[in-house]
Short mmCIF file of C-alpha atoms and ligand atoms in Angstrom, two decimals:
data_model
loop_
_atom_site.label_atom_id
_atom_site.label_comp_id
_atom_site.label_asym_id
_atom_site.label_seq_id
_atom_site.Cartn_x
_atom_site.Cartn_y
_atom_site.Cartn_z
CA UNK A 10 -43.53 85.51 -91.91
CA UNK A 11 -42.05 83.89 -89.12
CA UNK A 12 -39.31 81.76 -89.39
CA UNK A 13 -39.40 78.40 -87.30
CA UNK A 14 -36.55 78.29 -84.75
CA UNK A 15 -34.92 74.86 -85.16
CA UNK A 16 -32.95 72.85 -82.35
CA UNK A 17 -30.60 73.50 -81.02
CA UNK A 18 -31.25 77.15 -81.18
CA UNK A 19 -31.14 78.11 -77.37
CA UNK A 20 -34.44 79.86 -77.55
CA UNK A 21 -36.15 76.37 -77.38
CA UNK A 22 -34.20 75.69 -73.99
CA UNK A 23 -35.71 78.83 -72.11
CA UNK A 24 -38.30 78.97 -69.82
CA UNK A 25 -40.83 81.39 -71.39
CA UNK A 26 -42.44 84.43 -69.87
CA UNK A 27 -46.29 84.66 -68.63
CA UNK A 28 -48.26 87.02 -71.29
CA UNK A 29 -49.37 90.19 -69.28
CA UNK A 30 -51.33 91.96 -71.83
CA UNK A 31 -53.99 90.58 -73.96
CA UNK A 32 -53.68 93.34 -76.65
CA UNK A 33 -53.62 93.24 -80.29
CA UNK A 34 -50.00 92.39 -80.48
CA UNK A 35 -50.90 89.04 -79.08
CA UNK A 36 -53.92 88.43 -81.44
CA UNK A 37 -51.48 89.39 -84.06
CA UNK A 38 -48.85 86.91 -82.87
CA UNK A 39 -51.14 84.12 -82.41
CA UNK A 40 -52.41 84.59 -86.23
CA UNK A 41 -48.95 84.43 -87.57
CA UNK A 42 -48.07 81.55 -85.82
CA UNK A 43 -51.15 79.89 -86.85
CA UNK A 44 -50.07 80.85 -90.51
CA UNK A 45 -46.66 79.41 -90.14
CA UNK A 46 -47.82 76.33 -88.35
CA UNK A 47 -50.27 75.54 -91.28
CA UNK A 48 -47.56 76.32 -94.08
CA UNK A 49 -45.24 73.91 -92.41
CA UNK A 50 -48.07 71.02 -91.56
CA UNK A 51 -48.08 71.17 -88.17
CA UNK A 52 -50.57 70.64 -85.67
CA UNK A 53 -49.35 72.94 -82.59
CA UNK A 54 -46.97 75.50 -82.12
CA UNK A 55 -45.67 77.15 -79.46
CA UNK A 56 -44.37 81.14 -79.38
CA UNK A 57 -40.59 79.84 -78.18
CA UNK A 58 -40.87 78.15 -81.89
CA UNK A 59 -41.04 81.39 -83.58
CA UNK A 60 -38.37 83.00 -81.12
CA UNK A 61 -40.79 84.59 -78.89
CA UNK A 62 -40.40 83.52 -75.31
CA UNK A 63 -43.94 83.67 -74.26
CA UNK A 64 -46.49 81.38 -72.82
CA UNK A 65 -48.51 81.27 -75.78
CA UNK A 66 -49.74 78.17 -77.79
CA UNK A 67 -51.82 77.64 -80.92
CA UNK A 68 -53.44 74.46 -81.86
CA UNK A 69 -54.81 73.79 -85.43
CA UNK A 70 -58.35 72.71 -85.88
CA UNK A 71 -58.24 72.04 -89.41
CA UNK A 72 -59.10 74.27 -92.58
CA UNK A 73 -56.88 77.16 -91.25
CA UNK A 74 -58.73 77.56 -87.89
CA UNK A 75 -57.10 77.51 -84.78
CA UNK A 76 -57.28 77.68 -80.89
CA UNK A 77 -55.12 79.71 -78.79
CA UNK A 78 -53.70 78.90 -74.98
CA UNK A 79 -52.35 81.61 -73.36
CA UNK A 80 -50.40 81.04 -70.09
CA UNK A 81 -51.58 77.32 -69.89
CA UNK A 82 -51.17 75.25 -66.78
CA UNK A 83 -51.93 71.48 -66.58
CA UNK A 84 -53.77 70.78 -63.41
CA UNK A 85 -54.25 67.07 -63.67
CA UNK A 86 -52.50 64.41 -65.44
CA UNK A 87 -53.87 61.17 -65.33
CA UNK A 88 -51.91 57.92 -63.98
CA UNK A 89 -52.74 55.78 -67.22
CA UNK A 90 -50.34 56.59 -70.11
CA UNK A 91 -50.54 56.75 -74.17
CA UNK A 92 -47.51 56.33 -76.26
CA UNK A 93 -47.07 58.18 -79.24
CA UNK A 94 -44.58 58.70 -82.25
CA UNK A 95 -44.05 62.49 -82.23
CA UNK A 96 -42.42 64.67 -84.06
CA UNK A 97 -41.84 68.64 -83.90
CA UNK A 98 -41.21 71.40 -86.51
CA UNK A 99 -38.16 72.64 -84.80
CA UNK A 100 -36.71 69.21 -85.27
CA UNK A 101 -37.79 68.21 -88.74
CA UNK A 102 -37.63 64.71 -89.90
CA UNK A 103 -36.97 63.24 -86.39
CA UNK A 104 -39.70 61.16 -84.83
CA UNK A 105 -39.67 59.38 -81.55
CA UNK A 106 -41.76 57.37 -79.22
CA UNK A 107 -42.98 59.60 -76.09
CA UNK A 108 -44.95 58.03 -73.09
CA UNK A 109 -46.95 60.51 -71.71
CA UNK A 110 -50.30 60.38 -69.33
CA UNK A 111 -53.43 59.67 -71.44
CA UNK A 112 -55.72 62.41 -69.87
CA UNK A 113 -55.14 66.16 -68.48
CA UNK A 114 -56.98 68.79 -67.29
CA UNK A 115 -55.57 72.33 -68.45
CA UNK A 116 -56.36 75.87 -67.01
CA UNK A 117 -55.43 78.65 -69.71
CA UNK A 118 -56.65 82.28 -70.94
CA UNK A 119 -58.27 82.81 -74.19
CA UNK A 120 -57.27 85.65 -76.26
CA UNK A 121 -59.49 88.13 -74.61
CA UNK A 122 -57.95 87.29 -71.23
CA UNK A 123 -60.77 85.08 -70.10
CA UNK A 124 -59.82 81.94 -67.83
CA UNK A 125 -60.94 78.64 -69.55
CA UNK A 126 -60.80 75.06 -68.23
CA UNK A 127 -60.59 71.86 -70.35
CA UNK A 128 -60.55 68.26 -69.94
CA UNK A 129 -58.39 66.63 -72.78
CA UNK A 130 -57.80 63.10 -73.96
CA UNK A 131 -55.89 61.17 -76.46
CA UNK A 132 -53.94 63.32 -79.31
CA UNK A 133 -55.79 66.58 -77.92
CA UNK A 134 -53.89 65.88 -74.45
CA UNK A 135 -50.64 65.00 -76.11
CA UNK A 136 -50.24 67.99 -78.35
CA UNK A 137 -51.00 70.16 -75.45
CA UNK A 138 -48.44 68.61 -73.30
CA UNK A 139 -45.94 68.49 -75.96
CA UNK A 140 -46.42 72.37 -76.58
CA UNK A 141 -46.58 73.30 -72.80
CA UNK A 142 -43.11 71.37 -72.83
CA UNK A 143 -41.76 73.74 -75.32
CA UNK A 144 -42.65 76.75 -72.63
CA UNK A 145 -40.52 75.31 -70.22
CA UNK A 146 -37.54 74.54 -72.55
CA UNK A 147 -38.15 70.97 -72.71
CA UNK A 148 -38.35 69.18 -75.98
CA UNK A 149 -39.82 65.75 -77.00
CA UNK A 150 -36.14 64.14 -77.85
CA UNK A 151 -35.80 64.45 -73.91
CA UNK A 152 -38.54 62.57 -73.19
CA UNK A 153 -38.09 60.09 -76.04
CA UNK A 154 -37.95 56.18 -74.97
CA UNK A 155 -37.25 55.22 -78.51
CA UNK A 156 -36.12 57.40 -81.63
CA UNK A 157 -38.21 55.79 -84.86
CA UNK A 158 -36.59 58.20 -87.53
CA UNK A 159 -33.81 60.76 -87.73
CA UNK A 160 -31.29 59.10 -85.25
CA UNK A 161 -28.40 60.30 -87.55
CA UNK A 162 -29.94 63.93 -87.55
CA UNK A 163 -30.46 64.31 -84.21
CA UNK A 164 -26.88 62.78 -83.56
CA UNK A 165 -25.33 65.27 -85.84
CA UNK A 166 -27.13 68.13 -84.15
CA UNK A 167 -26.15 67.15 -80.84
CA UNK A 168 -22.67 67.11 -81.97
CA UNK A 169 -22.85 70.67 -83.24
CA UNK A 170 -24.42 71.83 -79.77
CA UNK A 171 -21.45 69.90 -77.97
CA UNK A 172 -18.84 71.42 -80.35
CA UNK A 173 -20.11 74.88 -79.35
CA UNK A 174 -20.00 74.38 -75.85
CA UNK A 175 -16.36 73.29 -76.03
ZN1 LIG B 3 -42.40 70.83 -80.85
#
């Protein structure tokens, strides 16, 4: 079983690589990611969060079901924004308000390598933007306009990171 990579693990800051092979290993990886996500009560998970630097995302659909987004590309962001109290399995017990476009269009591949297009809004749009950020080494705390919970935890994690850099 995978372990979730927690901030400040450097894998979370890497730009993930494009998936090239739509093989059984990819399906297995997505399936294992979904299991870890459900175990930790997450609603979305990006491969870098299990220390695999690949452009692969799973999103929970409830009851153990999940949807996979391979090599996702957000092609449209609405001007209209929405504010959400976001959290992340890689930053437990930290919650923050993040302002994001309310609607997006996304292109991606399914596990069979077929190109898909979707228009998302509301929570689905927020989840996908949060997860695509992970593929680019961006975390929700980078975009946070206000930390709602866990400021002290975040301060001590950031201090760990600063101490390492010294
Ligand atoms: Zn996250």
